[in-house]
Each structure stands twice: as C-alpha cells, then as structure tokens.
CSV table of C-alpha atoms and ligand atoms in Angstrom, one decimal:
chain,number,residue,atom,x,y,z
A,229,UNK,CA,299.4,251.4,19.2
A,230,UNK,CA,297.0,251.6,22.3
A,231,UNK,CA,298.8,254.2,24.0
A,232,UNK,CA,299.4,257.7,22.9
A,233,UNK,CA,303.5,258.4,23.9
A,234,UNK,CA,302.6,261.0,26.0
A,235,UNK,CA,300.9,258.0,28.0
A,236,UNK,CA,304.4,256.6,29.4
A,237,UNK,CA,304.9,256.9,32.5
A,238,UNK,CA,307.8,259.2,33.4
A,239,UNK,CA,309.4,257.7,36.0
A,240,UNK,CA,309.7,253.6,35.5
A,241,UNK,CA,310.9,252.7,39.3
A,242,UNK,CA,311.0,249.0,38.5
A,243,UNK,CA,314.4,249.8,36.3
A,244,UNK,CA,316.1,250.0,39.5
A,245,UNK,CA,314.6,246.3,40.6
A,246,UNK,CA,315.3,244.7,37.2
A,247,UNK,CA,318.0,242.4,38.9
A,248,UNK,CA,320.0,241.7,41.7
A,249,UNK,CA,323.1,243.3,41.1
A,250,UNK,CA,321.2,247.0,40.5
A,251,UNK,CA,318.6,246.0,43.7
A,252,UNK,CA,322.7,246.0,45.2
A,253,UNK,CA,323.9,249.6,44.0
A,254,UNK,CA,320.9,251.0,45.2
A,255,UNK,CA,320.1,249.5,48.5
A,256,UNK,CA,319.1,252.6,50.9
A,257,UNK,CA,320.1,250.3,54.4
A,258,UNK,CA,322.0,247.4,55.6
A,259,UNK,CA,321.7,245.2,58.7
A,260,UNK,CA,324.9,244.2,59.5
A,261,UNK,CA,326.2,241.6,62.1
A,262,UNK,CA,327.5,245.1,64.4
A,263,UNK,CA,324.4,246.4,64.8
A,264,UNK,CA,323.1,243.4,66.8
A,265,UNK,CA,323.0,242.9,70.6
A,266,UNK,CA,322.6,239.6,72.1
A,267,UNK,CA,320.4,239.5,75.0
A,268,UNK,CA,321.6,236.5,77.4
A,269,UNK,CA,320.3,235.2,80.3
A,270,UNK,CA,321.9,233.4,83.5
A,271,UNK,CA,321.1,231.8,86.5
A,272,UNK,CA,322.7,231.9,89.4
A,273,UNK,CA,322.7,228.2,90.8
A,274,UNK,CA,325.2,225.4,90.2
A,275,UNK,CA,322.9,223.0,87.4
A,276,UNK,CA,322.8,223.3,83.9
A,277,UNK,CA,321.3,225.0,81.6
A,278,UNK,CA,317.8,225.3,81.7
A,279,UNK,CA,316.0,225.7,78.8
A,280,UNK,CA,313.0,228.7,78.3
A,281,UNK,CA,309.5,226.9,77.5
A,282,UNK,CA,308.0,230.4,75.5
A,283,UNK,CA,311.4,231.3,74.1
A,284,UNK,CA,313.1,228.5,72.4
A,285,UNK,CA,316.8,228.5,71.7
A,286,UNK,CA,316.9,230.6,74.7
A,287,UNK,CA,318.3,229.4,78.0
A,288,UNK,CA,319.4,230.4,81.8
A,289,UNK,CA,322.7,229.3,81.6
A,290,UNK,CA,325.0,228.6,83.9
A,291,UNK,CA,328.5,230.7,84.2
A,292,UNK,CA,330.4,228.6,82.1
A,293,UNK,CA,328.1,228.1,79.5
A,294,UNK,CA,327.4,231.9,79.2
A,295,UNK,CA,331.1,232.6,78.4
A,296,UNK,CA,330.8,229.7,75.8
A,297,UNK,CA,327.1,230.8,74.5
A,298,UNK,CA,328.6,234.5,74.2
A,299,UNK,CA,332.0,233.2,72.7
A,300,UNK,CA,329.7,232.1,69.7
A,301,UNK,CA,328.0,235.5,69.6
A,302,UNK,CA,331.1,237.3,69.1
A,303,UNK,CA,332.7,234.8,66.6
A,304,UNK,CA,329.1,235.4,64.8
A,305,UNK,CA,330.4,239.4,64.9
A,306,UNK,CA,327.9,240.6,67.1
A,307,UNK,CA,329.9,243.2,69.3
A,308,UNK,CA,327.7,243.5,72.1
A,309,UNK,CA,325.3,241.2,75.0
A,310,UNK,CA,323.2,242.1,77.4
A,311,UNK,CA,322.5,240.4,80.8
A,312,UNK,CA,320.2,239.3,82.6
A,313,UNK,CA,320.0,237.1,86.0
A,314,UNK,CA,317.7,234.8,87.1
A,315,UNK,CA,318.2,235.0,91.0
A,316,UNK,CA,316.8,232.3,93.6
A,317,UNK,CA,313.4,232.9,95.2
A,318,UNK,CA,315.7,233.2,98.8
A,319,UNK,CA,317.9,235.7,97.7
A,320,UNK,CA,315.1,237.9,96.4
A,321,UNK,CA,313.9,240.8,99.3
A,322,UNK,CA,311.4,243.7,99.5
A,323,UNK,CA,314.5,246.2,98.8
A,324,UNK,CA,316.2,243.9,95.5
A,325,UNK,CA,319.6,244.2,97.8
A,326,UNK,CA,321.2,241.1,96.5
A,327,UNK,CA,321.4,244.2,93.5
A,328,UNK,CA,324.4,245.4,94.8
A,329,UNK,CA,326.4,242.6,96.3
A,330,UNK,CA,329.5,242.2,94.4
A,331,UNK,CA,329.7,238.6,95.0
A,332,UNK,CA,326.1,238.3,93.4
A,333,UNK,CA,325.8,236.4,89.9
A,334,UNK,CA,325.5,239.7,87.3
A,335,UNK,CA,329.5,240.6,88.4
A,336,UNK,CA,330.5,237.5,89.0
A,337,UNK,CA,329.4,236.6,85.3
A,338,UNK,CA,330.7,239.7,84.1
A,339,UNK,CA,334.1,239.4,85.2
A,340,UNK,CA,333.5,236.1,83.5
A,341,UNK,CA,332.6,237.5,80.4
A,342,UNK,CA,335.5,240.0,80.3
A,343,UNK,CA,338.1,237.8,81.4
A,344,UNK,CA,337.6,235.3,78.4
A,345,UNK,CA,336.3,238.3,75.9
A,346,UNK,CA,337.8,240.7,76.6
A,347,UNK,CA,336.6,242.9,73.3
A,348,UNK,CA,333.3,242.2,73.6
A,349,UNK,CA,330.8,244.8,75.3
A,350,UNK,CA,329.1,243.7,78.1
A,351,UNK,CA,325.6,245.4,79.1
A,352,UNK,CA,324.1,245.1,82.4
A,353,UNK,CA,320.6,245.4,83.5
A,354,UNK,CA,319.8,248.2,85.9
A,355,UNK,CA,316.2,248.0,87.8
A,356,UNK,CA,315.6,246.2,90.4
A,357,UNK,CA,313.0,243.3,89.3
A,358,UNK,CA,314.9,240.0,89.3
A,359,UNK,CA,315.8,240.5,92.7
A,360,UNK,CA,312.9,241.9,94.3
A,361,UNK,CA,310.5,239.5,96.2
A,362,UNK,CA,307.6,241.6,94.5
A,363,UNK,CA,309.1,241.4,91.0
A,364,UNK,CA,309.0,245.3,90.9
A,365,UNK,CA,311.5,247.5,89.0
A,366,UNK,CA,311.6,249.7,92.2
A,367,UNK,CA,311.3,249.7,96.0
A,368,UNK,CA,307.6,249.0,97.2
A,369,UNK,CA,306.9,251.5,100.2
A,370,UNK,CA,302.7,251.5,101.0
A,371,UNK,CA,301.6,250.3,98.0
A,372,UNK,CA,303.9,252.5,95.6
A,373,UNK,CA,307.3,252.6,94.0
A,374,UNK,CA,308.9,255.4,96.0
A,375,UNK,CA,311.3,257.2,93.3
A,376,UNK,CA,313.8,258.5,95.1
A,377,UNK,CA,314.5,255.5,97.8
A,378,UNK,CA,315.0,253.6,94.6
A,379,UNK,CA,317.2,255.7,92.6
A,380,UNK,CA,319.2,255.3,96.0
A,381,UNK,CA,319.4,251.6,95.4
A,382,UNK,CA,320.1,252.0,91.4
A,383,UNK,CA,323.3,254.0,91.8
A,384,UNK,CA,324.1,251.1,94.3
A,385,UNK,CA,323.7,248.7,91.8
A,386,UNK,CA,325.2,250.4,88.7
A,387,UNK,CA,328.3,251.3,91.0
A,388,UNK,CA,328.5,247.5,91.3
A,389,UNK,CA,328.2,246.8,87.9
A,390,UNK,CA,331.1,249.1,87.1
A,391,UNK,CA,333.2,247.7,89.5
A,392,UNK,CA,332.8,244.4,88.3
A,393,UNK,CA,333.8,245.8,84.9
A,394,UNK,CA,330.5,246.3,82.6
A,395,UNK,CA,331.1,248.5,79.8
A,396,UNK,CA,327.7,249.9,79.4
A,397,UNK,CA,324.9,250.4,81.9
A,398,UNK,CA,321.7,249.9,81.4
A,399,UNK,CA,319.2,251.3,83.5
A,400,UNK,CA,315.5,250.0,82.7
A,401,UNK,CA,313.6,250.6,85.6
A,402,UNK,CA,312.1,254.0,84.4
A,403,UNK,CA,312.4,255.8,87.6
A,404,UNK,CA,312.6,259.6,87.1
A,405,UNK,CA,315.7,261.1,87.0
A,406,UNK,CA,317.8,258.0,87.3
A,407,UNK,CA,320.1,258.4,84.8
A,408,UNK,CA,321.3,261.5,86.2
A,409,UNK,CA,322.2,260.0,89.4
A,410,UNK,CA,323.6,257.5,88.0
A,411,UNK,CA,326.5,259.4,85.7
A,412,UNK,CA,327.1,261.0,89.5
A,413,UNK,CA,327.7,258.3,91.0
A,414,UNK,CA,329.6,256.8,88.5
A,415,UNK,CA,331.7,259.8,87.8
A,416,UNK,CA,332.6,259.8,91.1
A,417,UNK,CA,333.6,256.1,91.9
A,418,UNK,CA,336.2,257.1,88.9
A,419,UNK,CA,334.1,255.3,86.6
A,420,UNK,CA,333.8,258.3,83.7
A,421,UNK,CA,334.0,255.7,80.6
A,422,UNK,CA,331.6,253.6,81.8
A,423,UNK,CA,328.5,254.1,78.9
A,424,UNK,CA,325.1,254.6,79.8
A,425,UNK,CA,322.6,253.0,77.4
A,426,UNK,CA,318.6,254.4,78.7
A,427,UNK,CA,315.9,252.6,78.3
A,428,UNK,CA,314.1,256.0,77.7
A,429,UNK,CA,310.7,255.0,76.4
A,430,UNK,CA,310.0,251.9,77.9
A,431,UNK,CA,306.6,251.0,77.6
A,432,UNK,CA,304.2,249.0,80.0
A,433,UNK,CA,304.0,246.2,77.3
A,434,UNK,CA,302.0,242.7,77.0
A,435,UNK,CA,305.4,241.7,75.0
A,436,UNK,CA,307.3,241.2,78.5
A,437,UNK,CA,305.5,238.2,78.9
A,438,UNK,CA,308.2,235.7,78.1
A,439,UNK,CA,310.8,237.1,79.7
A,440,UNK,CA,309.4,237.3,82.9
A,441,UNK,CA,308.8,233.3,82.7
A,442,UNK,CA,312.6,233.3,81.9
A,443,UNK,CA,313.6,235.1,85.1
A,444,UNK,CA,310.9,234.5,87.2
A,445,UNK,CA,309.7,238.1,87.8
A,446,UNK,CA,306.7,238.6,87.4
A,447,UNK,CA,304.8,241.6,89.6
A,448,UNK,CA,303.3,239.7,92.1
A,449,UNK,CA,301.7,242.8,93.9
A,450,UNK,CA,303.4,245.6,95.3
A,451,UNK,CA,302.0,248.2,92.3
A,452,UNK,CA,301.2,248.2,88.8
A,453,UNK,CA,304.2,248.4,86.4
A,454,UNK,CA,301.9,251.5,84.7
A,455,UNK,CA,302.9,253.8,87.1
A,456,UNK,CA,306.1,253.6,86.0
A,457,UNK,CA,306.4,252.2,83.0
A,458,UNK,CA,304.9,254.3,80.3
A,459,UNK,CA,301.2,254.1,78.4
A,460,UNK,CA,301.6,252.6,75.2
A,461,UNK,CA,299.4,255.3,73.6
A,462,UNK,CA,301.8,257.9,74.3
A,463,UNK,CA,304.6,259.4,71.4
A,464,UNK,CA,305.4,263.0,72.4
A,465,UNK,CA,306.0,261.9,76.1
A,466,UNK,CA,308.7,259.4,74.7
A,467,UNK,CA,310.6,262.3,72.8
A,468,UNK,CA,309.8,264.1,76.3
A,469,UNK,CA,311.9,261.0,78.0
A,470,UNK,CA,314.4,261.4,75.5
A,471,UNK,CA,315.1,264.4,76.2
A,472,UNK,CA,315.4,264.5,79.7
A,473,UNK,CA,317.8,261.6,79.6
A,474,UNK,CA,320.1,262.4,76.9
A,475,UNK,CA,320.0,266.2,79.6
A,476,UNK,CA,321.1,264.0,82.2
A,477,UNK,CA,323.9,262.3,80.5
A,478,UNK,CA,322.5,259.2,78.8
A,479,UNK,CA,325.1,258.2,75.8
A,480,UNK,CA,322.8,255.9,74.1
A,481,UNK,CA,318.9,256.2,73.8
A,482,UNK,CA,316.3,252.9,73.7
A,483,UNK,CA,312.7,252.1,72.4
A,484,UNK,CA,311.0,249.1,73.5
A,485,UNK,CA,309.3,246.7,72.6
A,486,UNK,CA,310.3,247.2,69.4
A,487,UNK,CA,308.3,246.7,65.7
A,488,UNK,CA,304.7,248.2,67.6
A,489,UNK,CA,307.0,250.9,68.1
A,490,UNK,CA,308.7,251.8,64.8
A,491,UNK,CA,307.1,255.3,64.9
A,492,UNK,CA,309.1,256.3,67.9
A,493,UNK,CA,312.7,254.7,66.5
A,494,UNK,CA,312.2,257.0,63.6
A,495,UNK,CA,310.7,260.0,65.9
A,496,UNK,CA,313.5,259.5,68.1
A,497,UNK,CA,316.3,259.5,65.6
A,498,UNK,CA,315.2,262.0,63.7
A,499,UNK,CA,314.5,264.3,66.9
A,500,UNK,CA,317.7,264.1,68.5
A,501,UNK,CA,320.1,262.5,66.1
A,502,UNK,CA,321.7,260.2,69.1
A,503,UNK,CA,322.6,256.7,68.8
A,504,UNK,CA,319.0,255.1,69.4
A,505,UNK,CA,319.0,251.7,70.0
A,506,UNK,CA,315.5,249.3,69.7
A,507,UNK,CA,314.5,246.0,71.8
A,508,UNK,CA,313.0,243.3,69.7
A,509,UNK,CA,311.7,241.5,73.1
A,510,UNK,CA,310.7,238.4,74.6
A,511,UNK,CA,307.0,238.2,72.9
A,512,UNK,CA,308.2,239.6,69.2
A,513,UNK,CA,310.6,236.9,69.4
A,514,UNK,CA,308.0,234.2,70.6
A,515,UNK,CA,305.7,235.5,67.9
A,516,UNK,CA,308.7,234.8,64.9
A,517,UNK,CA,309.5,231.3,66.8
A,518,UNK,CA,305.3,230.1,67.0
A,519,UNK,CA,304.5,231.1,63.4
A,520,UNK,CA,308.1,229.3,62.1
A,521,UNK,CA,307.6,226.1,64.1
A,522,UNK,CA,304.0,226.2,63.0
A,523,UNK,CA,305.3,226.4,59.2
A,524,UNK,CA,303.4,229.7,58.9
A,525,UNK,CA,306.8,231.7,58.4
A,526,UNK,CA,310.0,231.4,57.2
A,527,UNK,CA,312.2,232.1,59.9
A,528,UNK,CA,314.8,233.3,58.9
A,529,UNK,CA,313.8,235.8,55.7
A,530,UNK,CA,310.9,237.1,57.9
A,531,UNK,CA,313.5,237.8,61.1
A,532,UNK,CA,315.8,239.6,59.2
A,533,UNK,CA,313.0,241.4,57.4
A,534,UNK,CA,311.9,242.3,60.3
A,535,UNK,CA,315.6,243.9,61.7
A,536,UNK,CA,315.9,245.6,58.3
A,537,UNK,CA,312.8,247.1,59.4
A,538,UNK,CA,314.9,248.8,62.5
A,539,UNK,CA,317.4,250.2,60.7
A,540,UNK,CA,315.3,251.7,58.1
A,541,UNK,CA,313.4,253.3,60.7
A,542,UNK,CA,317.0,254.5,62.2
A,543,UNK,CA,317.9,252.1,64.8
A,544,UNK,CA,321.6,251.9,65.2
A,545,UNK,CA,322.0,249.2,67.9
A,546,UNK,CA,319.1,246.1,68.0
A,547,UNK,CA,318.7,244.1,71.3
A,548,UNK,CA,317.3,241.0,70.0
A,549,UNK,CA,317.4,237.7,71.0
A,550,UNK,CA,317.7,236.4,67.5
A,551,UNK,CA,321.2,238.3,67.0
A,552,UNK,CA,323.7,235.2,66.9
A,553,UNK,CA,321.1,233.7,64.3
A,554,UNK,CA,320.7,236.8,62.3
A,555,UNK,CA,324.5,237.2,62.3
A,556,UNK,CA,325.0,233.9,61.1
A,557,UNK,CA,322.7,234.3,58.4
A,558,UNK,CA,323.5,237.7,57.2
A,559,UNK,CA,327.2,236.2,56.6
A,560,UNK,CA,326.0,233.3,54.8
A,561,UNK,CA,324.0,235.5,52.5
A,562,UNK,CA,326.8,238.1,52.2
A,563,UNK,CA,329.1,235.3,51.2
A,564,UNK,CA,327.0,234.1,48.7
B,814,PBG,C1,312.9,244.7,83.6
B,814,PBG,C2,313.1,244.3,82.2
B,814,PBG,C3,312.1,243.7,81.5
B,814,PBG,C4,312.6,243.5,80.2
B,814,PBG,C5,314.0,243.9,80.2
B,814,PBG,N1,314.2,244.5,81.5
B,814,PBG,C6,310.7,243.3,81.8
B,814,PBG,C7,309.8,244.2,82.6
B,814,PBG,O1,309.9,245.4,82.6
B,814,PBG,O2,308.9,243.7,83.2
B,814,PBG,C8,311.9,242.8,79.1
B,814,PBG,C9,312.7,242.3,78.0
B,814,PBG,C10,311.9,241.4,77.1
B,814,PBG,O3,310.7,241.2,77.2
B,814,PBG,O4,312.6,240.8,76.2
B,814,PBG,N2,313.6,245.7,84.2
C-alpha cells in the first residue's frame, strides 16, 4: 500500500460531483428565465427595422415590431424590458426637450407595450443622451453639465414616463441627487407605485461603445462623460452611491457594466441587502457575439456561464441583451 491511512484526505469534495443528479441536490444558485431583463431598442421613424452592425440580433425597431419582439420575450418568461429610443438627429436639442413630450416615441411605445402586455414590466430610460444634440446625459451650460438645471429636466421626463404608464423608472444619467427629486415629483403627480430602479454605480465605461452606435449618441463635445459618470477604479464610492440612493428612495439598486464589475454586485448585495440588479452591456455582449461567430466560443454554455456568474455574485435582476436567448435556453435545458 503506498499510502499510510492516515494519508486520506478528509474531506473528498468530488463525491458531491460524482454525477449529475447529486451536482442537482447541491447546486448553491440558479439563473432562472425571471431574473432576466431584456434591453430593447426603438426608433422613432416610420421604416423598418434596422438592424445593429456591432450588436447582432439586436435591432431599432419600429413600434409594431417592438410589441412583437417583446411578445417573444415574455412568452420566453422574461418578466421585464427596458427601453431605449433612437430619436432623429432634428428632434435632438441642446436641453434633450423632446425628453418630455408625451407624444414622443418612449410613451408612445410604452403605451404600446402595456396595451398588448399588459403583465409585462416596462423600464424606461431616464438621462438625457438620446435626445440631446451633444449626446450628453445632462444639460451642457459653459462647457459643463449643470446638475441641478438637469435634475429639472429628469423629473420632467420621468413624470412623462409615468404618465405614459412605465412601471419602473430608470434614471441613468448619474446626476447627484436625482433620485430624490425624482420620488418627489412622482409622489406628487399621484404616481406612488411607480418603481425606481438607480443606476447607482454607473461607471464611465469603454463597454458603451455599441450602444451608442445603436442610438446614435455618442458625446460629441459638450463635456466628458467622467465628470459624471464614475472612475472605474473606484469601489467604496459605489457603496457611497448606493447609499445615498437607496436614502433618497431608490427601490432597486444597479452596477454596470457588468462581469469587470462582479466585485461591486457582491459588495453591493452584501452591504445593503436591496434588490441589486447588474447590466451585461452593449460591448460584453459584442465580446460573447465576436468570439461565437469566430468559433472561438460556444455561445450559448459560455453566456449562461457568464449570467450564473451574476447571480452567484448576488445579482437579482440582469439587464442583458441576451435575455430572450438565455430564457430560451435555460427552458430547453430544464426540460431536458
Ligand atoms: C445612457 C446610457 C448608456 C447605456 C445605458 N444608458 C450609455 C452611456 O452612458 O453612454 C449603455 C448601455 C449599454 O452599453 O448596453 N444614459
């Protein structure tokens, strides 16, 4: 005998991978089909669909196909989508005004959206950057975002949202004390069961780059998203954003971008112990799409790999633009 029996190891951990059905009984986390949130996008002209050259599968749609393109994201049991517009160059102005009009594509598609579904939860976009000339989140006054002239136009705009009949508000501009206002506003416009989800530690991230090609926003001067948008080297000053937006009334918390971030969902969650929601964005998702279409990765075990990742870290909600995919598959694999 090589070994002397006091040589075993004590604990043997590989027991509890010996097959699949005991891999089953112990399984710590589970992405499910209702934890996902499908981000959509929608243009606001008359043509068709057009299709997103560094996010594909992805699309500006027109009204009707985003009823039918979110139909199949809530027969896929995905509970929730997020919208956002992609507004002509002529309606966009210095001070993002077409924000507010409730005649402008985000309510009309949102009384769409409800109309059709009416279960599903629809999230709107708060900040002002698909509607501003300069592609800025805020209002451009000498060179610099001025805070408080664009929390004036945010309460605008979430007011509209809620009228049009949003469920959830999203505000992702990063202006200080935004959320606050916002809940104000809101509560007093009647609207006290409209939800606010914050994008609380929104980084000034690379990983944007796609979706500004979807909705043609990209800052073309005015200021530099950094001011406002927050240093990617930075931890404690997301808890410290956290905090002062689940003080002013935020319901639901946000990373983003999402897996160069995983520290923070698990800081975050295990902070405050508020449902903490994660955005896979535009460039993780380009990054999944250019290694699959190169053959380089499977898609689809390396995607949901890469949710599961989320939810062990103690995501509760995932924006990601994969969702009606990731459904999809998790139901094939559960019906297996
Ligand atoms: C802007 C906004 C951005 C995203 C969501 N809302 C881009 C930005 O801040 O420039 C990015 C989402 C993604 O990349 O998927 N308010």
């Amino acid at each position: 005998m090589p070994f002397a029996l006091s040589r075993f190891p004590a604990h043997r951990p590989r027991r509890l991978r010996s097959g699949p059905a005991i891999r089953a009984l112990v399984r710590e986390t589970r992405l499910a089909p209702e934890d996902l949130i499908q981000p959509l996008f929608v243009h606001d002209g008359d043509g068709p669909d057009e299709p997103i050259p560094s996010m594909p599968g992805m699309f500006r749609h027109n009204l009707s196909s985003l009823v039918d393109r979110a139909g199949q994201a809530w027969e896929a049991g995905v509970p929730a989508v997020a919208l956002f517009p992609k507004v002509a160059d002529e309606r966009k102005t210095l001070d993002g005004s077409a924000a507010w009009d409730d005649a402008g594509i985000v309510p009309q598609a949102v009384r769409a959206l409800k109309a059709a579904l009416p279960d599903l939860l629809v999230i709107t976009d708060i900040a002002l950057d698909p509607y501003s000339s300069l592609g800025q989140d805020g209002v451009v006054v000498d060179g610099r975002i001025d805070n408080d002239l664009t929390i004036q136009a945010l309460v605008q705009q979430a007011a509209c949202q809620a009228r049009a009949g949003a469920d959830i508000v999203a505000p992702s501009d990063m202006m200080d004390g935004r959320v606050g206002a916002i809940r104000g506003v809101l509560d007093e416009a009647g609207f006290h069961d409209t939800l606010i989800l914050a994008y609380s530690a929104k980084f000034a991230s690379v990983f944007y780059g796609p979706f500004r090609d979807a909705l043609d926003s990209a800052p073309r001067g005015g200021t530099d998203k950094r001011t406002y948008q927050m240093d990617p080297a930075n931890g404690d000053e997301a808890l410290h954003e956290v905090a002062q937006d689940l003080a002013e009334g935020a319901d639901m918390v946000m990373v983003k971008p999402g897996m160069p971030y995983l520290d923070l969902v698990w800081r975050v969650k295990e902070t405050f112990g508020r449902p903490t929601a994660v955005y896979q964005v535009s460039g993780e998702y380009a990054m999944f799409k250019a290694a699959a279409a190169k053959g380089w990765l499977e898609e689809r075990p390396a995607v949901l790999e890469g949710l599961l990742g989320f939810k062990r870290a103690g995501a509760d909600a995932i924006l990601t633009y994969y969702a009606t995919d990731a459904a999809r598959w998790i139901r094939e694999i559960d019906a297996r």
